[in-house]
Short mmCIF file of C-alpha atoms in Angstrom, two decimals:
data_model
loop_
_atom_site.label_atom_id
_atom_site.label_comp_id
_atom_site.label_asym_id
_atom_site.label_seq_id
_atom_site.Cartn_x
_atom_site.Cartn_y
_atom_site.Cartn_z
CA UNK K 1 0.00 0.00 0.00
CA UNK K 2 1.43 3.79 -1.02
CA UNK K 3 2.38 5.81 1.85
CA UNK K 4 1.10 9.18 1.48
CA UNK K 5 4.32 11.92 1.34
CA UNK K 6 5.59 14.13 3.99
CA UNK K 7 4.45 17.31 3.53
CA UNK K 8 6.92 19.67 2.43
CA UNK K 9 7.70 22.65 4.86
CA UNK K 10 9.84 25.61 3.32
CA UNK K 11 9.81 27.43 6.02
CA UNK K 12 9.95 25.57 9.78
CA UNK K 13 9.22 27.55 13.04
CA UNK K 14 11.66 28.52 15.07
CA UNK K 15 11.40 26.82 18.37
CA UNK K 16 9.98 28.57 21.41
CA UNK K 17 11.94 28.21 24.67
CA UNK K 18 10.39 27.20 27.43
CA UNK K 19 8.22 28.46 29.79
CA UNK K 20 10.31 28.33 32.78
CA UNK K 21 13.72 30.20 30.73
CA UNK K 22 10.50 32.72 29.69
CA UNK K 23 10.07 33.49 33.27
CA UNK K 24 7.24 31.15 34.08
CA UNK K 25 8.74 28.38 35.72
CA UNK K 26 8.24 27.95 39.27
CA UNK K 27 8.53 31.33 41.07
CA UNK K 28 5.70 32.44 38.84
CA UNK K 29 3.23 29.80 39.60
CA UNK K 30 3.80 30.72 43.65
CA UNK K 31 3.69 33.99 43.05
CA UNK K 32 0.40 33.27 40.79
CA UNK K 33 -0.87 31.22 43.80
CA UNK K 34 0.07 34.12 46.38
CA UNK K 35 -1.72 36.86 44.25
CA UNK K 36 -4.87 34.55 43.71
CA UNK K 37 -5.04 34.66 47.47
CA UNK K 38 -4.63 38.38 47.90
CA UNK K 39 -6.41 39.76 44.46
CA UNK K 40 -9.79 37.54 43.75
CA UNK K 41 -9.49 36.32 40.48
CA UNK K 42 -12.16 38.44 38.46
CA UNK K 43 -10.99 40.07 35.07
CA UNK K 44 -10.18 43.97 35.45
CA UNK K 45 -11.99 44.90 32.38
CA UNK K 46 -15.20 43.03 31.86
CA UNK K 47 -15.53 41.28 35.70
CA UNK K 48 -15.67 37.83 34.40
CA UNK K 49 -15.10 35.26 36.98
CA UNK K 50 -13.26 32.13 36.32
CA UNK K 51 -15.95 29.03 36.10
CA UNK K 52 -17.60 31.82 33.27
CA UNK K 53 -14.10 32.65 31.15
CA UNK K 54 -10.13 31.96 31.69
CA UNK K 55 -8.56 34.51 33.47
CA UNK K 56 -4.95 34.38 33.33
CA UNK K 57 -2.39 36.93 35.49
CA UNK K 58 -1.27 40.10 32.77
CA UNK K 59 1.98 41.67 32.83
CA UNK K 60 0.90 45.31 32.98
CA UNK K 61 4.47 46.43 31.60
CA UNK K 62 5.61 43.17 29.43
CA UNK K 63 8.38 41.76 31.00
CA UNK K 64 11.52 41.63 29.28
CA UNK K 65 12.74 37.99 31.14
CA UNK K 66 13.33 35.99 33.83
CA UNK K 67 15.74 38.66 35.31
CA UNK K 68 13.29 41.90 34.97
CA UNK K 69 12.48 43.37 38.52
CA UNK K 70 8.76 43.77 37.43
CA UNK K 71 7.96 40.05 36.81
CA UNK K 72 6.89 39.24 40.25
CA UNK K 73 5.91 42.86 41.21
CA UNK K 74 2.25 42.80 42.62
CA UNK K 75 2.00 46.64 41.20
CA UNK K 76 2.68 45.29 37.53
CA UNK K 77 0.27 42.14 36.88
CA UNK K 78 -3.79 42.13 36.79
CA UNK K 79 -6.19 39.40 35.97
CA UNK K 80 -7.68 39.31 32.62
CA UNK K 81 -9.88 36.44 30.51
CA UNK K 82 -9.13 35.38 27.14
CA UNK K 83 -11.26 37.83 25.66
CA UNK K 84 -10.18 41.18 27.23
#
């Protein structure tokens, strides 16, 4: 039986590194945890709740890596859903 071809891919995508060298390893989920327990999670913008939409924790300022002072600065992050 024929095997169907590979598909041909000019152009591959360049790999993404990982979450944790990105900044989101495990310091970020505690501190995720620790601001969940503080800040209710209910998007800033619209006020959706979680069971109705994700809401993820938003770099205010984006981040520009693991060693930026304002990743894990309560000032800088706010909870936002998928849609917002």
């Amino acid at each position: 039986m024929p095997r169907a071809a590979k598909q041909f891919r000019m152009h591959e995508k360049p790999k993404r590194p990982s979450r944790s060298k990105e900044g989101y390893g495990r310091d970020w989920q505690r501190f995720r945890e620790w601001f969940a327990s503080e800040v209710p999670p209910i998007c800033v913008k619209c006020g959706a709740a979680p069971p109705s939409r994700d809401v993820h924790l938003d770099h205010i300022e984006p981040i520009t890596g693991i060693d930026d002072p304002r990743r894990l600065d309560p000032a800088n992050v706010e909870w936002l859903c998928r849609s917002c």
